[in-house]
CSV table of C-alpha atoms in Angstrom, one decimal:
chain,number,residue,atom,x,y,z
V,17,MET,CA,0.0,0.0,-0.1
V,18,THR,CA,1.4,3.4,-1.1
V,19,SER,CA,2.0,5.7,1.9
V,20,ASP,CA,0.7,9.4,2.0
V,21,ARG,CA,4.3,10.5,2.1
V,22,ALA,CA,5.0,8.7,-1.2
V,23,LEU,CA,2.3,10.9,-2.8
V,24,GLU,CA,3.7,14.2,-1.7
V,25,LEU,CA,5.5,15.8,-4.7
V,26,PRO,CA,7.7,18.6,-4.3
V,27,GLY,CA,5.9,21.5,-5.8
V,28,ALA,CA,9.1,23.3,-7.0
V,29,ARG,CA,9.6,20.6,-9.6
V,30,PHE,CA,6.4,21.5,-11.5
V,31,PRO,CA,5.4,24.8,-13.0
V,32,ALA,CA,2.5,26.7,-11.4
V,33,ARG,CA,1.2,27.9,-14.6
V,34,ARG,CA,1.0,25.3,-17.4
V,35,MET,CA,0.2,27.0,-20.8
V,36,ARG,CA,-0.9,23.7,-22.3
V,37,ARG,CA,-3.8,23.6,-19.9
V,38,LEU,CA,-5.8,25.8,-22.2
V,39,ARG,CA,-4.8,24.0,-25.4
V,40,ARG,CA,-6.1,20.5,-24.4
V,41,THR,CA,-9.4,20.4,-26.3
V,42,ALA,CA,-10.9,22.2,-29.4
V,43,ALA,CA,-13.4,23.8,-27.2
V,44,LEU,CA,-10.8,25.2,-24.9
V,45,ARG,CA,-8.8,26.5,-27.7
V,46,ARG,CA,-11.9,28.3,-29.2
V,47,LEU,CA,-12.7,29.8,-25.8
V,48,VAL,CA,-9.3,31.5,-25.4
V,49,ALA,CA,-8.6,32.3,-29.0
V,50,GLU,CA,-7.0,35.8,-29.3
V,51,THR,CA,-7.9,36.1,-33.0
V,52,THR,CA,-11.1,35.2,-34.8
V,53,LEU,CA,-11.6,34.9,-38.5
V,54,SER,CA,-15.2,35.3,-39.8
V,55,VAL,CA,-16.8,35.5,-43.1
V,56,ASP,CA,-17.6,39.1,-42.1
V,57,ASP,CA,-13.9,39.8,-42.6
V,58,LEU,CA,-13.7,38.8,-46.2
V,59,VAL,CA,-13.8,40.8,-49.5
V,60,ALA,CA,-14.0,38.7,-52.7
V,61,PRO,CA,-12.2,40.1,-55.8
V,62,LEU,CA,-13.9,39.6,-59.2
V,63,PHE,CA,-13.0,40.1,-62.6
V,64,VAL,CA,-15.5,41.1,-65.5
V,65,ARG,CA,-14.6,41.1,-69.2
V,66,ALA,CA,-16.5,43.1,-71.8
V,67,GLY,CA,-17.9,41.4,-74.8
V,68,VAL,CA,-18.0,37.8,-73.6
V,69,ASP,CA,-20.8,35.4,-73.1
V,70,GLU,CA,-18.8,32.7,-71.1
V,71,PRO,CA,-16.4,32.9,-68.3
V,72,THR,CA,-12.8,32.4,-69.2
V,73,PRO,CA,-10.6,30.6,-66.6
V,74,ILE,CA,-7.4,32.3,-65.3
V,75,ALA,CA,-4.7,29.7,-65.6
V,76,SER,CA,-2.4,31.2,-63.0
V,77,MET,CA,-5.2,31.5,-60.4
V,78,PRO,CA,-7.1,28.3,-60.3
V,79,GLY,CA,-10.7,28.6,-59.4
V,80,HIS,CA,-11.0,32.1,-60.7
V,81,VAL,CA,-12.2,33.4,-64.0
V,82,GLN,CA,-12.7,36.4,-66.0
V,83,HIS,CA,-16.6,36.7,-65.8
V,84,SER,CA,-19.1,37.5,-68.3
V,85,ARG,CA,-21.6,40.0,-67.2
V,86,ALA,CA,-24.1,37.1,-66.5
V,87,SER,CA,-21.7,34.9,-64.7
V,88,LEU,CA,-20.7,37.9,-62.7
V,89,VAL,CA,-24.0,38.3,-61.3
V,90,SER,CA,-24.5,34.7,-60.5
V,91,GLU,CA,-21.1,34.4,-58.7
V,92,ALA,CA,-21.9,37.6,-56.6
V,93,LYS,CA,-25.2,36.0,-55.6
V,94,ARG,CA,-23.4,32.8,-54.6
V,95,LEU,CA,-20.9,34.9,-52.4
V,96,ALA,CA,-23.8,36.7,-50.9
V,97,SER,CA,-25.4,33.3,-50.0
V,98,LEU,CA,-22.2,32.4,-48.3
V,99,GLY,CA,-22.4,35.7,-46.2
V,100,ILE,CA,-19.6,37.3,-47.7
V,101,PRO,CA,-20.3,41.1,-47.1
V,102,ALA,CA,-18.3,42.8,-50.1
V,103,VAL,CA,-16.7,42.3,-53.5
V,104,VAL,CA,-14.2,44.2,-55.4
V,105,LEU,CA,-14.6,44.6,-58.9
V,106,PHE,CA,-11.9,44.8,-61.6
V,107,GLY,CA,-12.8,45.5,-65.4
V,108,LEU,CA,-11.3,44.3,-68.6
V,109,PRO,CA,-12.5,46.7,-71.4
V,110,ALA,CA,-13.3,46.1,-75.0
V,111,ARG,CA,-10.7,48.7,-76.0
V,112,LYS,CA,-7.6,50.4,-74.5
V,113,ASP,CA,-6.1,53.8,-75.2
V,114,ALA,CA,-3.4,56.1,-74.1
V,115,VAL,CA,-5.5,57.5,-71.2
V,116,GLY,CA,-7.8,54.6,-70.2
V,117,SER,CA,-11.0,56.5,-71.2
V,118,ASP,CA,-13.1,53.3,-70.8
V,119,ALA,CA,-12.4,53.6,-67.0
V,120,TRP,CA,-14.9,56.5,-66.8
V,121,ASP,CA,-17.2,55.8,-69.8
V,122,PRO,CA,-20.8,55.3,-68.4
V,123,ASP,CA,-21.0,52.3,-70.9
V,124,GLY,CA,-17.8,50.8,-69.6
V,125,VAL,CA,-17.5,47.5,-68.3
V,126,VAL,CA,-17.2,48.0,-64.7
V,127,GLN,CA,-20.0,50.8,-64.7
V,128,VAL,CA,-22.3,48.5,-66.3
V,129,ALA,CA,-21.5,45.7,-64.1
V,130,LEU,CA,-21.9,47.9,-61.1
V,131,ALA,CA,-25.4,48.8,-62.2
V,132,GLU,CA,-26.4,45.1,-62.8
V,133,LEU,CA,-25.0,44.0,-59.4
V,134,ARG,CA,-26.8,46.7,-57.6
V,135,ALA,CA,-30.0,45.8,-59.4
V,136,ALA,CA,-29.6,42.1,-58.6
V,137,LEU,CA,-28.3,42.4,-55.0
V,138,GLY,CA,-29.7,45.6,-53.6
V,139,ASP,CA,-27.7,46.7,-50.5
V,140,THR,CA,-27.0,43.2,-49.4
V,141,VAL,CA,-23.4,43.2,-50.5
V,142,VAL,CA,-21.0,46.1,-50.5
V,143,LEU,CA,-19.8,47.1,-54.0
V,144,VAL,CA,-16.2,48.3,-54.3
V,145,ALA,CA,-14.8,49.4,-57.3
V,146,ASP,CA,-11.1,49.3,-58.0
V,147,LEU,CA,-10.2,52.8,-59.2
V,148,CYS,CA,-7.1,52.7,-61.6
V,149,LEU,CA,-6.3,52.9,-65.2
V,150,ASP,CA,-3.8,50.3,-65.9
V,151,GLU,CA,-6.4,47.8,-67.1
V,152,TYR,CA,-7.6,50.5,-69.6
V,153,THR,CA,-4.4,51.9,-70.9
V,154,SER,CA,-2.5,50.8,-73.9
V,155,HIS,CA,0.7,51.2,-72.0
V,156,GLY,CA,-0.2,49.4,-69.0
V,157,HIS,CA,0.7,52.2,-66.4
V,158,CYS,CA,-1.7,53.6,-63.8
V,159,GLY,CA,-1.9,57.0,-65.1
V,160,VAL,CA,-0.9,59.6,-67.9
V,161,VAL,CA,2.3,58.7,-69.5
V,162,ARG,CA,4.5,61.7,-70.6
V,163,ALA,CA,6.7,61.6,-73.7
V,164,ASP,CA,9.7,60.5,-71.7
V,165,GLY,CA,7.8,57.5,-70.4
V,166,THR,CA,7.2,58.6,-66.9
V,167,VAL,CA,3.8,59.0,-65.2
V,168,ASP,CA,2.3,62.4,-64.8
V,169,ASN,CA,1.0,62.4,-61.3
V,170,ASP,CA,-1.2,65.6,-61.3
V,171,ALA,CA,-2.6,65.0,-64.8
V,172,THR,CA,-3.5,61.5,-63.6
V,173,LEU,CA,-5.5,62.9,-60.6
V,174,GLU,CA,-8.1,64.6,-62.9
V,175,LEU,CA,-8.7,61.3,-64.6
V,176,TYR,CA,-9.1,59.5,-61.2
V,177,GLN,CA,-11.8,62.1,-60.4
V,178,ARG,CA,-13.6,61.2,-63.5
V,179,VAL,CA,-13.6,57.5,-62.9
V,180,ALA,CA,-14.6,58.1,-59.3
V,181,LEU,CA,-17.8,60.0,-60.3
V,182,ALA,CA,-18.6,57.4,-63.0
V,183,GLN,CA,-18.4,54.5,-60.5
V,184,ALA,CA,-20.4,56.4,-57.9
V,185,VAL,CA,-23.2,57.0,-60.4
V,186,ALA,CA,-23.1,53.3,-61.4
V,187,GLY,CA,-23.7,52.3,-57.8
V,188,ALA,CA,-20.4,51.7,-56.1
V,189,ASP,CA,-20.6,52.0,-52.3
V,190,VAL,CA,-16.8,52.4,-52.1
V,191,VAL,CA,-14.2,53.4,-54.6
V,192,ALA,CA,-10.7,52.0,-54.2
V,193,PRO,CA,-7.8,54.0,-55.8
V,194,SER,CA,-4.9,51.7,-56.2
V,195,GLY,CA,-2.6,53.9,-58.4
V,196,MET,CA,-0.4,55.3,-55.7
V,197,MET,CA,-0.4,58.7,-57.0
V,198,ASP,CA,0.4,61.5,-54.6
V,199,GLY,CA,-2.8,63.3,-53.6
V,200,GLN,CA,-5.1,60.7,-55.1
V,201,VAL,CA,-7.4,60.4,-51.9
V,202,GLY,CA,-7.9,64.2,-51.5
V,203,ALA,CA,-8.7,64.6,-55.3
V,204,ILE,CA,-11.3,61.9,-55.2
V,205,ARG,CA,-12.8,63.0,-52.0
V,206,ALA,CA,-13.2,66.4,-53.5
V,207,ALA,CA,-14.8,65.0,-56.7
V,208,LEU,CA,-17.2,62.9,-54.8
V,209,GLU,CA,-18.3,65.7,-52.6
V,210,GLY,CA,-18.5,68.2,-55.3
V,211,GLY,CA,-20.4,65.8,-57.6
V,212,GLY,CA,-23.2,65.0,-55.0
V,213,HIS,CA,-21.8,61.6,-53.9
V,214,PRO,CA,-20.6,62.5,-50.4
V,215,GLU,CA,-22.0,58.9,-49.0
V,216,VAL,CA,-19.5,57.1,-51.3
V,217,ALA,CA,-16.5,55.9,-49.2
V,218,VAL,CA,-12.8,55.8,-50.3
V,219,MET,CA,-10.7,52.7,-49.5
V,220,ALA,CA,-7.3,53.9,-50.2
V,221,TYR,CA,-4.5,51.6,-51.4
V,222,ALA,CA,-2.4,53.5,-49.1
V,223,ALA,CA,0.7,51.2,-48.7
V,224,LYS,CA,1.0,49.3,-51.9
V,225,PHE,CA,4.3,47.9,-52.6
V,226,ALA,CA,6.0,47.3,-55.8
V,227,SER,CA,5.9,43.6,-55.3
V,228,ALA,CA,6.9,40.7,-57.3
V,229,LEU,CA,3.8,38.8,-56.1
V,230,TYR,CA,1.3,40.6,-58.6
V,231,GLY,CA,2.0,38.2,-61.6
V,232,PRO,CA,-1.2,36.2,-61.6
V,233,PHE,CA,-3.2,39.3,-61.4
V,234,ARG,CA,-1.7,40.9,-64.5
V,235,ASP,CA,-2.7,37.7,-66.3
V,236,ALA,CA,-6.3,38.2,-64.8
V,237,VAL,CA,-6.6,41.6,-66.1
V,238,ASP,CA,-4.6,41.2,-69.3
V,239,VAL,CA,-2.0,44.0,-68.4
V,240,THR,CA,1.4,44.2,-69.6
V,241,ILE,CA,3.5,47.4,-69.1
V,242,ALA,CA,4.9,48.7,-72.3
V,243,GLY,CA,8.5,48.3,-73.0
V,244,GLY,CA,9.1,46.0,-70.0
V,245,GLY,CA,8.6,48.8,-67.5
V,246,ASP,CA,7.6,48.6,-64.1
V,247,ARG,CA,5.9,50.7,-61.4
V,248,ARG,CA,8.7,51.3,-58.8
V,249,ALA,CA,8.7,55.1,-59.5
V,250,TYR,CA,5.2,55.3,-57.9
V,251,GLN,CA,4.5,52.1,-55.8
V,252,GLU,CA,6.4,51.7,-52.6
V,253,ASP,CA,9.8,50.1,-52.2
V,254,PRO,CA,9.6,46.8,-50.3
V,255,ARG,CA,12.5,47.8,-48.2
V,256,ASN,CA,10.7,50.8,-46.5
V,257,ARG,CA,8.6,50.4,-43.5
V,258,ARG,CA,8.3,54.0,-42.1
V,259,GLU,CA,7.5,55.2,-45.3
V,260,ALA,CA,4.5,53.1,-45.5
V,261,LEU,CA,3.0,54.6,-42.4
V,262,ALA,CA,3.7,58.1,-43.8
V,263,GLU,CA,1.8,57.1,-46.9
V,264,VAL,CA,-1.1,56.0,-44.7
V,265,VAL,CA,-1.2,59.0,-42.7
V,266,LEU,CA,-1.3,61.4,-45.6
V,267,ASP,CA,-4.4,59.2,-47.0
V,268,VAL,CA,-6.2,59.6,-43.8
V,269,ALA,CA,-5.7,63.3,-43.7
V,270,GLU,CA,-7.0,63.6,-47.2
V,271,GLY,CA,-10.1,61.8,-46.2
V,272,ALA,CA,-9.6,58.1,-46.7
V,273,ASP,CA,-12.4,56.1,-44.9
V,274,ILE,CA,-10.5,52.8,-45.1
V,275,VAL,CA,-6.6,52.3,-45.8
V,276,MET,CA,-5.2,49.3,-47.2
V,277,VAL,CA,-1.8,47.5,-47.1
V,278,LYS,CA,-0.8,45.5,-50.2
V,279,PRO,CA,0.5,42.7,-50.4
V,280,ALA,CA,-0.7,41.2,-47.0
V,281,VAL,CA,1.3,38.1,-45.9
V,282,ALA,CA,4.7,39.3,-46.8
V,283,TYR,CA,3.9,42.7,-45.0
V,284,LEU,CA,2.4,41.7,-41.8
V,285,ASP,CA,4.8,44.2,-39.9
V,286,VAL,CA,3.4,47.1,-41.8
V,287,ILE,CA,-0.2,45.9,-41.2
V,288,ALA,CA,0.6,45.9,-37.5
V,289,ASP,CA,2.1,49.3,-37.6
V,290,VAL,CA,-0.9,50.8,-39.5
V,291,SER,CA,-3.5,49.2,-37.3
V,292,ALA,CA,-1.7,50.5,-34.3
V,293,HIS,CA,-1.5,54.1,-35.6
V,294,VAL,CA,-5.0,54.9,-37.3
V,295,ASP,CA,-8.5,55.0,-36.3
V,296,VAL,CA,-10.0,54.0,-39.6
V,297,PRO,CA,-10.6,50.4,-40.7
V,298,VAL,CA,-7.5,48.6,-42.1
V,299,ALA,CA,-7.7,46.4,-45.1
V,300,ALA,CA,-5.1,44.0,-46.4
V,301,TYR,CA,-4.9,42.4,-49.7
V,302,ASN,CA,-4.0,38.8,-49.7
V,303,VAL,CA,-2.8,39.2,-53.4
V,304,SER,CA,-2.7,36.8,-56.3
V,305,GLY,CA,0.8,35.5,-56.0
V,306,GLU,CA,0.2,34.6,-52.3
V,307,TYR,CA,-2.9,32.8,-53.6
V,308,ALA,CA,-1.1,31.1,-56.4
V,309,MET,CA,1.8,29.8,-54.3
V,310,VAL,CA,-0.4,28.0,-51.9
V,311,LYS,CA,-2.6,26.5,-54.9
V,312,ALA,CA,0.5,25.3,-56.7
V,313,ALA,CA,2.2,23.7,-53.6
V,314,ALA,CA,-1.1,22.2,-52.6
V,315,GLU,CA,-1.5,20.7,-56.2
V,316,ARG,CA,1.8,19.0,-55.7
V,317,GLY,CA,0.9,17.6,-52.5
V,318,TRP,CA,3.6,19.6,-50.6
V,319,ILE,CA,1.2,21.3,-48.3
V,320,ASP,CA,-2.3,21.3,-47.0
V,321,GLY,CA,-3.6,24.0,-49.0
V,322,ASP,CA,-6.9,24.6,-47.1
V,323,ALA,CA,-5.0,24.7,-43.8
V,324,VAL,CA,-2.3,27.1,-45.1
V,325,ALA,CA,-4.8,29.4,-46.6
V,326,LEU,CA,-6.8,29.7,-43.3
V,327,GLU,CA,-3.5,30.3,-41.4
V,328,HIS,CA,-2.4,33.0,-43.7
V,329,LEU,CA,-5.7,34.9,-43.3
V,330,VAL,CA,-5.7,34.4,-39.5
V,331,ALA,CA,-2.1,35.9,-39.5
V,332,ILE,CA,-3.4,38.8,-41.4
V,333,LYS,CA,-6.2,39.4,-38.9
V,334,ARG,CA,-3.9,38.8,-35.9
V,335,ALA,CA,-1.4,41.5,-37.4
V,336,GLY,CA,-4.3,43.9,-37.1
V,337,ALA,CA,-6.3,43.9,-40.3
V,338,THR,CA,-10.0,44.7,-40.0
V,339,MET,CA,-10.8,43.1,-43.4
V,340,VAL,CA,-9.0,41.0,-45.9
V,341,LEU,CA,-9.4,41.1,-49.6
V,342,THR,CA,-8.6,37.5,-50.7
V,343,TYR,CA,-9.0,35.1,-53.5
V,344,PHE,CA,-9.7,32.6,-51.0
V,345,ALA,CA,-12.9,34.2,-49.9
V,346,ALA,CA,-15.5,31.7,-51.2
V,347,GLU,CA,-13.8,28.5,-50.1
V,348,VAL,CA,-12.8,29.9,-46.7
V,349,ALA,CA,-16.5,31.1,-46.2
V,350,GLU,CA,-17.6,27.5,-47.1
V,351,SER,CA,-15.3,26.0,-44.5
V,352,LEU,CA,-16.2,28.5,-41.9
V,353,HIS,CA,-19.8,27.6,-42.4
V,354,GLY,CA,-18.8,23.9,-41.9
């Protein structure tokens, strides 16, 4: 028979606080989780192409397509049925020119699509319109190009104002300038206020980096920069962290309702800095390259793609993002619904 003395264990040998106690079961882990990812956090990017009757698959972005107008509405309805609260719309026009005039044409692909989505969905889904010119310009840059090949910042702002008004008239709840022109938020805010659309919000691509992770997106929107050029002269240098916060502060001062960091997974430090500093919602864009890498590795059996996608989105939320624009939106929403 074991004596009472034999049961006495010296307390110093064991930790008073065992961190594993609260990890023991799934229910305990849920109870004490510090970060929660919900379908309410998700914004789904969608692509719509002018002049097509059927959706076209995007090879570098498995599961995504360039939508026809009809398939766009069907997909938006499906996303709404999953509880996703917002979509962001990118257009592929029937024609391109030097200034991207289809971007503000009332009959342009995005304006028509916005009107059809509004008619089909009412106010049940937030309609965000990407506001840029690169999909619409023959040279692939995000603004007016001078004779020497550089982008004219201030001439571009006037065109952004036209685009913002066209998107607002068509039914956008939010316009999202992504060109990284200095003063773009202030110019757009002034145009919306002066044009009778003060209720339309601005989601500023405030800290958009000149990243190597945008390749699949450019496939999706059929954009090639003329002469093998790049956007390093106006998108942010990936080596700069403090500069990103300076960009965000300027956009908030100009009237941004939401600020965005892009890309997301590779810039969690910037998301954390921004969320700690500003008092507006912070969006993060889980970009096409981040999506494609997960899909490619999962296809080869190297990773559990679903688990990695969820882990990435939780990490973005943990860093401080209020919402996440992600190509994983639909599949993650389905998994969250169980």
